[in-house]
Short mmCIF file of C-alpha atoms (C1' of nucleotides) in Angstrom, two decimals:
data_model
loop_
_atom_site.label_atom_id
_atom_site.label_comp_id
_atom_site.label_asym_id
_atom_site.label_seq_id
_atom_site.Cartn_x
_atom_site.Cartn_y
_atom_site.Cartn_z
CA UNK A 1 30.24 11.24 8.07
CA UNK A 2 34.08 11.51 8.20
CA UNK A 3 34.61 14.01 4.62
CA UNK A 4 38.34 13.31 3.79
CA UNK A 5 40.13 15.12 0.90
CA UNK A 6 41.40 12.66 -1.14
CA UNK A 7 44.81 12.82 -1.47
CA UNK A 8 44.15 11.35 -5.05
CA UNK A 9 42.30 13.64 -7.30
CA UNK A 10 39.29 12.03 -7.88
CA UNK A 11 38.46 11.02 -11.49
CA UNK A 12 36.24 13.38 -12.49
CA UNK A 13 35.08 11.26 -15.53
CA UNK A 14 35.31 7.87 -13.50
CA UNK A 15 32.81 7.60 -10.83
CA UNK A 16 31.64 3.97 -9.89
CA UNK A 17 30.14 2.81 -12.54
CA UNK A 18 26.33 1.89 -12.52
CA UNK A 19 25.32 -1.47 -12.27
CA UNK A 20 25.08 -3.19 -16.10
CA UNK A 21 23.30 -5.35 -17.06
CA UNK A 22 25.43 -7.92 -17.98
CA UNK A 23 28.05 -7.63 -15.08
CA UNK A 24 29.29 -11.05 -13.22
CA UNK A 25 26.45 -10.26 -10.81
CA UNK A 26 26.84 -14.00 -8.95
CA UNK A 27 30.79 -11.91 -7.94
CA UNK A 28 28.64 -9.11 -6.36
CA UNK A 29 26.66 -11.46 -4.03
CA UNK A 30 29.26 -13.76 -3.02
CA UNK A 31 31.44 -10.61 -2.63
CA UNK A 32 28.94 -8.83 -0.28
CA UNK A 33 28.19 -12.10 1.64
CA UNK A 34 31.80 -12.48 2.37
CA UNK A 35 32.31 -8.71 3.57
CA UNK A 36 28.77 -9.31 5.59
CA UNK A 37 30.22 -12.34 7.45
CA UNK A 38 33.40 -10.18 8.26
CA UNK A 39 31.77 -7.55 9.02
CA UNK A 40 29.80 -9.61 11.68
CA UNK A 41 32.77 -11.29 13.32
CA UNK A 42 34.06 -8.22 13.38
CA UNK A 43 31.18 -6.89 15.43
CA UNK A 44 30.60 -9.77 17.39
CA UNK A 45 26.95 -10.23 15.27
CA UNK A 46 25.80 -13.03 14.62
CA UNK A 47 24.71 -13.63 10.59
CA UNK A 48 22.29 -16.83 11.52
CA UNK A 49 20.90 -18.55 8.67
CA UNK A 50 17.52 -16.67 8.30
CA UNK A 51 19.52 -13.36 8.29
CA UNK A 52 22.09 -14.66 5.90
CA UNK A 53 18.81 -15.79 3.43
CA UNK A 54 17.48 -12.43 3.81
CA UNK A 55 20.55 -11.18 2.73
CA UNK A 56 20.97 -13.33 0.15
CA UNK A 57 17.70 -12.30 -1.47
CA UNK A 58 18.42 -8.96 -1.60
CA UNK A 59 21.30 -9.28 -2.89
CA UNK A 60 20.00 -11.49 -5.99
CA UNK A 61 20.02 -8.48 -7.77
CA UNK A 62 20.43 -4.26 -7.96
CA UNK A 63 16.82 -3.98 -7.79
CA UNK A 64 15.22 -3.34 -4.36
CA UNK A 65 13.10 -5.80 -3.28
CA UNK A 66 10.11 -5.54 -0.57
CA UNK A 67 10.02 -7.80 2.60
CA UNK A 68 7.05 -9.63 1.53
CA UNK A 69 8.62 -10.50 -1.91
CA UNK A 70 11.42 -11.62 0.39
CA UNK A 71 8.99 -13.49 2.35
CA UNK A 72 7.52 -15.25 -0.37
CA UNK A 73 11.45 -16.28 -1.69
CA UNK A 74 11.94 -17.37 1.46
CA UNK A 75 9.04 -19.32 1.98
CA UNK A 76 8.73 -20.76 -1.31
CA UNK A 77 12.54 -21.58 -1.10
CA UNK A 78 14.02 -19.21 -2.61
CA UNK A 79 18.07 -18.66 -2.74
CA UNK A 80 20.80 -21.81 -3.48
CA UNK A 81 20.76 -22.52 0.15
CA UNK A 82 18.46 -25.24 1.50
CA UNK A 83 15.60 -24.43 3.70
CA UNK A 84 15.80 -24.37 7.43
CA UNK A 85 15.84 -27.80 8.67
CA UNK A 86 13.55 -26.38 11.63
CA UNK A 87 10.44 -28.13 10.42
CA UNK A 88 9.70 -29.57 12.78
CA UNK A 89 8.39 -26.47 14.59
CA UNK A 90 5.88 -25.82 12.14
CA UNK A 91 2.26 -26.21 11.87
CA UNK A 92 2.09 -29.13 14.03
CA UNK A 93 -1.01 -29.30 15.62
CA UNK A 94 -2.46 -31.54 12.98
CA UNK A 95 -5.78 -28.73 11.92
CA UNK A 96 -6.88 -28.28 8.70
CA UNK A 97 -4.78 -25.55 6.83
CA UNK A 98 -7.22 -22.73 7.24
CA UNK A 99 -7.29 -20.74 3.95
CA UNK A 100 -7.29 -16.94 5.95
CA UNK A 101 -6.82 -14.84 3.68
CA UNK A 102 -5.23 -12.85 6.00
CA UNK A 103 -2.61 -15.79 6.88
CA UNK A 104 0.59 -14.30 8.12
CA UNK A 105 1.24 -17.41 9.89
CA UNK A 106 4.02 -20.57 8.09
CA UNK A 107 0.96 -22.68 8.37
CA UNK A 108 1.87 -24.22 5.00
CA UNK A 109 5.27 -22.56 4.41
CA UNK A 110 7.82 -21.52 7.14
CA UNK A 111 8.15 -18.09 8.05
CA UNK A 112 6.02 -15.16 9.42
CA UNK A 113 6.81 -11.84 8.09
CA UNK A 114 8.01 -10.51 11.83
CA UNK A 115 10.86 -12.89 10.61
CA UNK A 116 11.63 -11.47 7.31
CA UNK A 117 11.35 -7.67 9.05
CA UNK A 118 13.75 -8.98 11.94
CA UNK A 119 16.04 -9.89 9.69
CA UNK A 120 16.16 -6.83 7.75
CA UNK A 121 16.17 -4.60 11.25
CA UNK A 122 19.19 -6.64 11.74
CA UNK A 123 20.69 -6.17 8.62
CA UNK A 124 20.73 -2.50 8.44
CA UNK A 125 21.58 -2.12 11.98
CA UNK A 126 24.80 -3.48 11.11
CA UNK A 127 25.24 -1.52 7.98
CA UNK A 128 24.49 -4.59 5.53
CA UNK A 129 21.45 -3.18 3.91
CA UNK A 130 19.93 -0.11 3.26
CA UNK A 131 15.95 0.43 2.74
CA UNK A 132 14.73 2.91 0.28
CA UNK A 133 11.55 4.67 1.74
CA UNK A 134 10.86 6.14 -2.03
CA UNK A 135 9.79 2.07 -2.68
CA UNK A 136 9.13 0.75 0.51
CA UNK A 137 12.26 -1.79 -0.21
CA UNK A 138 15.56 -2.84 0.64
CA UNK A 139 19.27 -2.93 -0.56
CA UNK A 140 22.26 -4.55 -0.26
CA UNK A 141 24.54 -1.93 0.83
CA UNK A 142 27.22 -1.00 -1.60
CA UNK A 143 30.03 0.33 0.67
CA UNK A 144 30.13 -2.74 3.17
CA UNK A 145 32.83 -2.26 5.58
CA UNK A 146 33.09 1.06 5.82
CA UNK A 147 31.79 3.55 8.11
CA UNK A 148 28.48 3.73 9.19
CA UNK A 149 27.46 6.67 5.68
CA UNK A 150 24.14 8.41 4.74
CA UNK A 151 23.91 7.29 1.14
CA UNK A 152 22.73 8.37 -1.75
CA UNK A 153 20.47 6.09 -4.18
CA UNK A 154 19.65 6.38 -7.54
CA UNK A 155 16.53 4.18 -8.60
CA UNK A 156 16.16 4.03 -12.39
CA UNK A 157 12.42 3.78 -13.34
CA UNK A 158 12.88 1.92 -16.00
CA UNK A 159 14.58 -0.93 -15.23
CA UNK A 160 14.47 -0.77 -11.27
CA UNK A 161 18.26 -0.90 -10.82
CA UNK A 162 19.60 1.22 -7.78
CA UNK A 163 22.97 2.90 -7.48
CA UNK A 164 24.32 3.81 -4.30
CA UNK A 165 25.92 6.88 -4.76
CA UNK A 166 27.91 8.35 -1.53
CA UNK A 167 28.85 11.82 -2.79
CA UNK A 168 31.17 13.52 -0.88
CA UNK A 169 30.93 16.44 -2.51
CA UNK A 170 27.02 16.03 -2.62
CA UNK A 171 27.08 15.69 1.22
CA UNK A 172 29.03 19.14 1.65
CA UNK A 173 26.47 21.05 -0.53
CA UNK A 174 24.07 19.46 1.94
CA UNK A 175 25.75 20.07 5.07
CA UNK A 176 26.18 23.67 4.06
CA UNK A 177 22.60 24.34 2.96
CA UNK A 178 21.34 22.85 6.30
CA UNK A 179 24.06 24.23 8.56
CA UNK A 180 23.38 27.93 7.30
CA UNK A 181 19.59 27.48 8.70
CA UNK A 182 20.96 26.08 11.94
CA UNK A 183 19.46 22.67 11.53
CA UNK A 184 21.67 20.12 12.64
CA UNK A 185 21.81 16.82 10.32
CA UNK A 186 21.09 13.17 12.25
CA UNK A 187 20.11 11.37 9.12
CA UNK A 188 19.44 11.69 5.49
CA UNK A 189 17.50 10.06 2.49
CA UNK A 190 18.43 11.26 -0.68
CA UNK A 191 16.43 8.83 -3.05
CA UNK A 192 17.00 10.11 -7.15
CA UNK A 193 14.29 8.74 -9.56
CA UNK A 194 15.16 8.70 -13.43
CA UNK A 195 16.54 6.58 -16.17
CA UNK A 196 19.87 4.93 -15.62
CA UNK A 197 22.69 4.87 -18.63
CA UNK A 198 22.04 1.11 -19.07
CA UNK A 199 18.37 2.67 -20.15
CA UNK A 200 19.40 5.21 -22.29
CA UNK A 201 21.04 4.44 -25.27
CA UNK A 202 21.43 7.24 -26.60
CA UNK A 203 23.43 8.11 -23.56
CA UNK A 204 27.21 9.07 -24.66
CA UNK A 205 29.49 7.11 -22.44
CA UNK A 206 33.46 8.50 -22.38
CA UNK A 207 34.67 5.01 -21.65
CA UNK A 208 32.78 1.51 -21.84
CA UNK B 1 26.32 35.08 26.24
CA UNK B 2 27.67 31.83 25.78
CA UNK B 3 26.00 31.27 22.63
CA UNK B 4 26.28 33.95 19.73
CA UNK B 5 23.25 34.99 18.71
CA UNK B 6 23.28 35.46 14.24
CA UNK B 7 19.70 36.83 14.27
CA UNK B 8 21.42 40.45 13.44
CA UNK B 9 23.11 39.03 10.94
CA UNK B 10 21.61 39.02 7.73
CA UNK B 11 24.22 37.47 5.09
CA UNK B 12 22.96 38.73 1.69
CA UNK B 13 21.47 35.59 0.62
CA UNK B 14 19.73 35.37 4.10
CA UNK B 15 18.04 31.42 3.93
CA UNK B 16 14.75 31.67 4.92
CA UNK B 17 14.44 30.61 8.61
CA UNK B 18 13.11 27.43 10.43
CA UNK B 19 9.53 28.08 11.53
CA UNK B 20 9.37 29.55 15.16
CA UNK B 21 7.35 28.67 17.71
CA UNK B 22 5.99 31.19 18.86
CA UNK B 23 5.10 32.45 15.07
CA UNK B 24 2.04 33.86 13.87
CA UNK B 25 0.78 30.19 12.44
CA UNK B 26 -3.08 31.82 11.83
CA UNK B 27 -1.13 34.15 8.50
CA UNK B 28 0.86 30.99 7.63
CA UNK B 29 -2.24 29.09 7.06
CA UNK B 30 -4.46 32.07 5.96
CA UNK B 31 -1.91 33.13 3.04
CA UNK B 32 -1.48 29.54 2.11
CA UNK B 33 -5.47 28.76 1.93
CA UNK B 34 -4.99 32.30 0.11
CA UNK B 35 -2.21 31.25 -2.62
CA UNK B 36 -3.86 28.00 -2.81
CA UNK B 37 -7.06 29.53 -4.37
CA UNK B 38 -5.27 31.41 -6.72
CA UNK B 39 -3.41 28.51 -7.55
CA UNK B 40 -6.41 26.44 -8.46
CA UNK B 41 -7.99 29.53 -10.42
CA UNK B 42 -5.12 29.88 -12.46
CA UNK B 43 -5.00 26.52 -13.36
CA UNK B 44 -8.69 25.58 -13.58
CA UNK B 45 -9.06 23.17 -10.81
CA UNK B 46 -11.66 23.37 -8.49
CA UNK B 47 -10.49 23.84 -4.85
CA UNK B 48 -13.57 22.31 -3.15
CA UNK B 49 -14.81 21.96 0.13
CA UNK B 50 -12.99 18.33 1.15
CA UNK B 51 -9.68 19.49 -0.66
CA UNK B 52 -10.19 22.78 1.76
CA UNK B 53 -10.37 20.76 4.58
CA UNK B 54 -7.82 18.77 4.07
CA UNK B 55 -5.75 21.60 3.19
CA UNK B 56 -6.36 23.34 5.68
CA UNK B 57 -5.28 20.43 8.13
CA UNK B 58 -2.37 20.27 6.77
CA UNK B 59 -1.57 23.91 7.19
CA UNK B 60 -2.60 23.58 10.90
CA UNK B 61 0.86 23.27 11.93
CA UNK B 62 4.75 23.03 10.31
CA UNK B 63 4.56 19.33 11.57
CA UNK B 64 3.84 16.78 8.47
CA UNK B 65 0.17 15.38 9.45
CA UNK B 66 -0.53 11.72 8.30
CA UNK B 67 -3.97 11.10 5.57
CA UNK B 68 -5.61 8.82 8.63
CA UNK B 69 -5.07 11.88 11.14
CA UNK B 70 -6.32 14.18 8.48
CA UNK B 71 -9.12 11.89 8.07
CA UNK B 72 -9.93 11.71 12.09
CA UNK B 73 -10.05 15.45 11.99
CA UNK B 74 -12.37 15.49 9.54
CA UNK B 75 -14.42 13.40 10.75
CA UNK B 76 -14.49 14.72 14.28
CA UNK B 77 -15.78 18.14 12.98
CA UNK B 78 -12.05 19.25 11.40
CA UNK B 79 -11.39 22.34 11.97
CA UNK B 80 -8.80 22.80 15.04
CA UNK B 81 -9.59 20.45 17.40
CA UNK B 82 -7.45 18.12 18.56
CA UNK B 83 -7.51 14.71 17.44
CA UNK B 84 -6.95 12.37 20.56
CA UNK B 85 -8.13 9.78 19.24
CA UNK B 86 -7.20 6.94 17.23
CA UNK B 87 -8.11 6.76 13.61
CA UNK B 88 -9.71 3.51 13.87
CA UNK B 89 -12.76 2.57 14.28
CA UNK B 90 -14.75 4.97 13.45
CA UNK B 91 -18.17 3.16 12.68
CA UNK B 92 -19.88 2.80 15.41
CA UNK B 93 -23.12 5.66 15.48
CA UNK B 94 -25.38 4.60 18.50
CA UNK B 95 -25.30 1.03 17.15
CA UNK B 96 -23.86 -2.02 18.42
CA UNK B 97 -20.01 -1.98 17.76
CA UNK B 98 -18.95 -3.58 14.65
CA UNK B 99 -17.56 -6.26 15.03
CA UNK B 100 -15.41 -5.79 11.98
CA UNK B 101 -11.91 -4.34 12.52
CA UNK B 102 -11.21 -2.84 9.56
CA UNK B 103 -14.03 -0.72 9.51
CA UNK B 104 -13.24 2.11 6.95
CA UNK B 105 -16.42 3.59 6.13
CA UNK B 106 -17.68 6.43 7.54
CA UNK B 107 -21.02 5.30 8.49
CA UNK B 108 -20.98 7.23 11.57
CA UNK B 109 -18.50 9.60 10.77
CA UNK B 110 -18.44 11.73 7.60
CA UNK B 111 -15.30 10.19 5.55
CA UNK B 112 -13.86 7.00 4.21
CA UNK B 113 -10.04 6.99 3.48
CA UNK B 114 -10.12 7.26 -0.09
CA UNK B 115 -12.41 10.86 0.71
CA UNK B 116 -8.56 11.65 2.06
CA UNK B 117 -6.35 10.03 -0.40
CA UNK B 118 -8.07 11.83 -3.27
CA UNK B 119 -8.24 15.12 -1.81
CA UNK B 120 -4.36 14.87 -1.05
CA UNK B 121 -3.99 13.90 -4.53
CA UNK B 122 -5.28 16.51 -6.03
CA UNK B 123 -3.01 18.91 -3.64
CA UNK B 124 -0.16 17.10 -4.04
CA UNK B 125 -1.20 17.43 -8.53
CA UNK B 126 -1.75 20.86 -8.11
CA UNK B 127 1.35 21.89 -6.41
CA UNK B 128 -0.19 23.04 -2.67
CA UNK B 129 1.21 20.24 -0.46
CA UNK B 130 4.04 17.79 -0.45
CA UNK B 131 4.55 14.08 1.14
CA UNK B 132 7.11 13.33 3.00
CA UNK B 133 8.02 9.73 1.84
CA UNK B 134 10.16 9.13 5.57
CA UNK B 135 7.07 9.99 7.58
CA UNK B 136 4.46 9.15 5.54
CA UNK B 137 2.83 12.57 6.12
CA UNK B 138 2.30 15.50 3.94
CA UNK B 139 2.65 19.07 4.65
CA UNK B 140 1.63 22.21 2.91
CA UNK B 141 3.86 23.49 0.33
CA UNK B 142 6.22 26.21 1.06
CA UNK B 143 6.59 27.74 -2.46
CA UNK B 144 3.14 27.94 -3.99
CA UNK B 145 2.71 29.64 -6.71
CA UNK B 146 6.19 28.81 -7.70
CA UNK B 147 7.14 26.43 -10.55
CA UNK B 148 6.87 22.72 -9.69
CA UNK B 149 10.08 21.93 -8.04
CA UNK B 150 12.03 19.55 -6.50
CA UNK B 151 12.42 20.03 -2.90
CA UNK B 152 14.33 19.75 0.28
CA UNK B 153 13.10 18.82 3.71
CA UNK B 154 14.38 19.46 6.71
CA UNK B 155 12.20 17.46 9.42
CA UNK B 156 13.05 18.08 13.37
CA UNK B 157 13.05 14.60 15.12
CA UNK B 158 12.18 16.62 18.35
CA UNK B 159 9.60 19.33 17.50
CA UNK B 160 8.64 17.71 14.24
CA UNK B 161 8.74 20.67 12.32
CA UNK B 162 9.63 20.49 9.14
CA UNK B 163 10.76 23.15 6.54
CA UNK B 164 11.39 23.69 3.05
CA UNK B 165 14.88 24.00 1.94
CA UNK B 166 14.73 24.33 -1.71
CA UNK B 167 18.70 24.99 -2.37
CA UNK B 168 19.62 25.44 -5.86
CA UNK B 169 23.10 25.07 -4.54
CA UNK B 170 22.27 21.82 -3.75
CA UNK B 171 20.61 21.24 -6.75
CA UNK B 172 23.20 22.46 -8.85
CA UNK B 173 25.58 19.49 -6.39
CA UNK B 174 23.11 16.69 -6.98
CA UNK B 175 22.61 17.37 -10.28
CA UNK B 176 26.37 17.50 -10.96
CA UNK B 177 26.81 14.15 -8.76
CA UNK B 178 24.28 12.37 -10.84
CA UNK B 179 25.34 13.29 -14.37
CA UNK B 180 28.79 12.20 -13.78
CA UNK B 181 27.12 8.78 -13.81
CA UNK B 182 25.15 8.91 -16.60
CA UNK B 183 21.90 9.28 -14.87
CA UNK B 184 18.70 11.26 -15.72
CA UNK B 185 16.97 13.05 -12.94
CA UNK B 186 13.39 12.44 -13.05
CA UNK B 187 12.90 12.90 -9.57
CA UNK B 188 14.31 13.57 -6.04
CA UNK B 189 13.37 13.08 -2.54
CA UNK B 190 15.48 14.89 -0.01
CA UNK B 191 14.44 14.42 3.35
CA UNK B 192 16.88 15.83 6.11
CA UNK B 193 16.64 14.31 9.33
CA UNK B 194 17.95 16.56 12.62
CA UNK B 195 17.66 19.21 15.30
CA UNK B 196 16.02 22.26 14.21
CA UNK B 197 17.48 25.45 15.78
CA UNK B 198 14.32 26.39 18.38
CA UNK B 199 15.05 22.73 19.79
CA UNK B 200 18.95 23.28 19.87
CA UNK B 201 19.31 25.53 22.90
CA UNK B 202 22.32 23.33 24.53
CA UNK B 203 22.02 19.64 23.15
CA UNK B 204 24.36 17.60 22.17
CA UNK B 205 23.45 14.74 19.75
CA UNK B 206 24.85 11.06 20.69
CA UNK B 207 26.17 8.95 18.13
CA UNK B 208 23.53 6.82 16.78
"C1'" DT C 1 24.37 -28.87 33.15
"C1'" DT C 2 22.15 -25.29 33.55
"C1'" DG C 3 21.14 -20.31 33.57
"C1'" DT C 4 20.59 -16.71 30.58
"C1'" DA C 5 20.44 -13.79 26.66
"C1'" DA C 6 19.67 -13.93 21.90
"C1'" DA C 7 17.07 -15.54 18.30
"C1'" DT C 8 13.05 -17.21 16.36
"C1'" DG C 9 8.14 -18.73 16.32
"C1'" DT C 10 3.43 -17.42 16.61
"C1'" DT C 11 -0.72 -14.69 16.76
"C1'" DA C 12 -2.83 -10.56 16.13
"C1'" DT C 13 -3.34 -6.07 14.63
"C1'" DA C 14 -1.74 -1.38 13.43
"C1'" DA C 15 -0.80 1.81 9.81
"C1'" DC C 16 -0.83 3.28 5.17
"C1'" DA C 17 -2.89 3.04 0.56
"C1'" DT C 18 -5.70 1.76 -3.62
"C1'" DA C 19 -9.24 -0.88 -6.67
"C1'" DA C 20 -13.73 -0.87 -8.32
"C1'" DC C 21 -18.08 0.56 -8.92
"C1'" DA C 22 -22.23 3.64 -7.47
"C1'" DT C 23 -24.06 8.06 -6.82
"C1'" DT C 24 -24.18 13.02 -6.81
"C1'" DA C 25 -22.76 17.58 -8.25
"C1'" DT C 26 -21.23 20.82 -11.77
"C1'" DA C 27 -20.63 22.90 -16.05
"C1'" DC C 28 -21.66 23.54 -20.55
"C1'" DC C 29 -24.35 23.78 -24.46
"C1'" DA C 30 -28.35 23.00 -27.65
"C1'" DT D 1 -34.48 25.01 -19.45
"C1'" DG D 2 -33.20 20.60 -19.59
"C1'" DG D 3 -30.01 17.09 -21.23
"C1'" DT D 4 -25.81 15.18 -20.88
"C1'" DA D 5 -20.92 14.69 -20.27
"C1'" DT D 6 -17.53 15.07 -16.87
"C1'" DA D 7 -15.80 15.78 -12.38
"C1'" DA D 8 -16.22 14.86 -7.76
"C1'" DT D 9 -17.53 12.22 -4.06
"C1'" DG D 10 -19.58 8.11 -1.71
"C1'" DT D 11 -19.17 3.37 -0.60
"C1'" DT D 12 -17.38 -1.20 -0.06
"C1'" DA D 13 -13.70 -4.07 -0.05
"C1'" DT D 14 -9.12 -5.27 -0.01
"C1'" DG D 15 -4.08 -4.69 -0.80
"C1'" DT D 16 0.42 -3.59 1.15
"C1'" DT D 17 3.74 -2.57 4.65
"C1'" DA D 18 5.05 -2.91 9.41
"C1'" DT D 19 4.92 -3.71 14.49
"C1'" DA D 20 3.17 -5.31 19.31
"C1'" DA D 21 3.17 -8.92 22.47
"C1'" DC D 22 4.11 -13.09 24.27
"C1'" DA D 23 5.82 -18.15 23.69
"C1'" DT D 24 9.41 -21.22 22.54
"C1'" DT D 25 13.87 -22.57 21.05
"C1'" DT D 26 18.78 -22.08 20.53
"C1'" DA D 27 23.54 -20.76 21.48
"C1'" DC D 28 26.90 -20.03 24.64
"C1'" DA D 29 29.46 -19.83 28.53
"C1'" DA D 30 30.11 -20.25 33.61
#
DNA sequence: TTGTAAATGTTATAACATAACATTATACCA
DNA sequence: TGGTATAATGTTATGTTATAACATTTACAA
């Protein structure tokens, strides 16, 4: 929200770089699980083990990924971690696994998707994740640690991969546009389908 | 006057204004049906009765209208009456209630969902009405007759009024932002979260 | 230790959307 | 005029995403 003139010139030619395909990605994760967890204590959240999961699974790659897909990871355990030890909870009652088709329940597996969706409430309420409404999926968020920002995204259609874009100067064209009609801005989804450089090779890139 | 009142002045490149309330909606919706027609003659589609209706519920009001509340109206006679009533369960026609929940067909009513779905399809093909992905609504289209374009929304979280922004200025910004990063536009959702200016008489926003 | 708030479990259902196939309407032409 | 191809709609079923409501467990500190 805060628009700062950069006291640097910013590289005209050298904006973040989109996600390739061959970057250390494993870096990424562990990066953004280490700013989550400090961005927790910092906030006095707590980053329990199913949100931390959660978080992990999104962050297993620069694709989106739905909360059900994220339920099924979790469920079918998914991640390096090991699965909650909180078995004992489960399906105890000693029935027959019904086959519902409509089985939201861990009767065989673990978690409920009211888990999966608490996490994720969780996680973007302290600025870990961000959910694309173009996809009905989630993020990691790409600017952990800094202030609370309307983002941009940019979802390649080809190979899924989503950029995070934060434009300053993409946020004054919008600020003016909507100030001049006396709207006054709350919140903001700017979600940019297309092809990303990694999917177009014919793409001329100044440096790589 | 505490407040200075900009109606008088008209900047050259005046931006269209936020919908009023007190408007004359009936010309709004008449013109639209209007344009709409033209639309489809021009292009060889067949505006038919459904896609009418459902067009025409859309253009009821400036506030984005979701398919199962177009699909209530419908089925309650359409037209302008007020819904008030939830879109479930509409089976039941002098018979014993179902017993199944997820009742979808109109056996008592008129419509099924997909009678909804396709209609809004074909609106949304032909250019007459857009959906707004945050709301998952649709409202008519503010530009018909125009090219197909990209647009802008401005949604009020108060009134729920939402207008068409259309800024090639902040086009010309996104555009710009994107391209730096090697990125093909293929398509953009803008949706612009706020106070419209009829709901903005003294408030002041908290920080959420 | 124990009270309490936070977190999670559990069950059910709401809300939004599409697949698949059957039937009806429309247009176009021989 | 009637046949027939296509478009439109009807119908049934289900997929997909998300939340309400209440029960139980856990963490933490007084």
């Amino acid at each position: 929200m805060t628009e700062r003139t950069p006291s640097r010139r910013t590289t005209a030619t050298a904006p973040p770089a989109f996600p390739k395909p061959g970057h250390n990605h494993a870096r990424c994760a562990a990066e953004a699980l280490g700013k989550a967890e400090a961005v927790c204590a910092a906030r006095g959240t707590r980053l329990t083990e199913i949100r931390r999961q959660v978080l992990e699974t999104v962050w297993q790659s620069h694709v989106p990924v739905g909360a059900y897909e994220i339920l099924a990871q979790l469920n079918a355990g998914g991640g390096d971690r090991p699965p909650s030890q909180n078995s004992r909870a489960l399906t105890a009652r000693g029935g027959p696994p019904s086959q519902n088709s409509r089985a939201l329940t861990a009767r065989g597996g673990r978690h409920a998707p009211m888990a999966v969706y608490r996490a994720l409430e969780f996680l973007m309420d302290n600025g870990l994740i961000h959910r694309l409404a173009s996809l009905n999926a989630y993020i990691g968020c790409a600017h952990l640690g800094e202030d609370p920002h309307a983002a941009q995204f940019l979802i390649c259609r080809r190979c899924g991969t989503t950029a995070e874009l934060k434009s300053a100067a993409l946020n004054r064209a919008l600020d003016q546009a909507v100030t001049e009609r006396g709207f006054t801005i709350d919140s903001q989804l700017v979600e940019i389908g297309g092809i990303c450089p990694n999917c177009r090779p014919n793409h001329r890139r100044p440096k790589s």
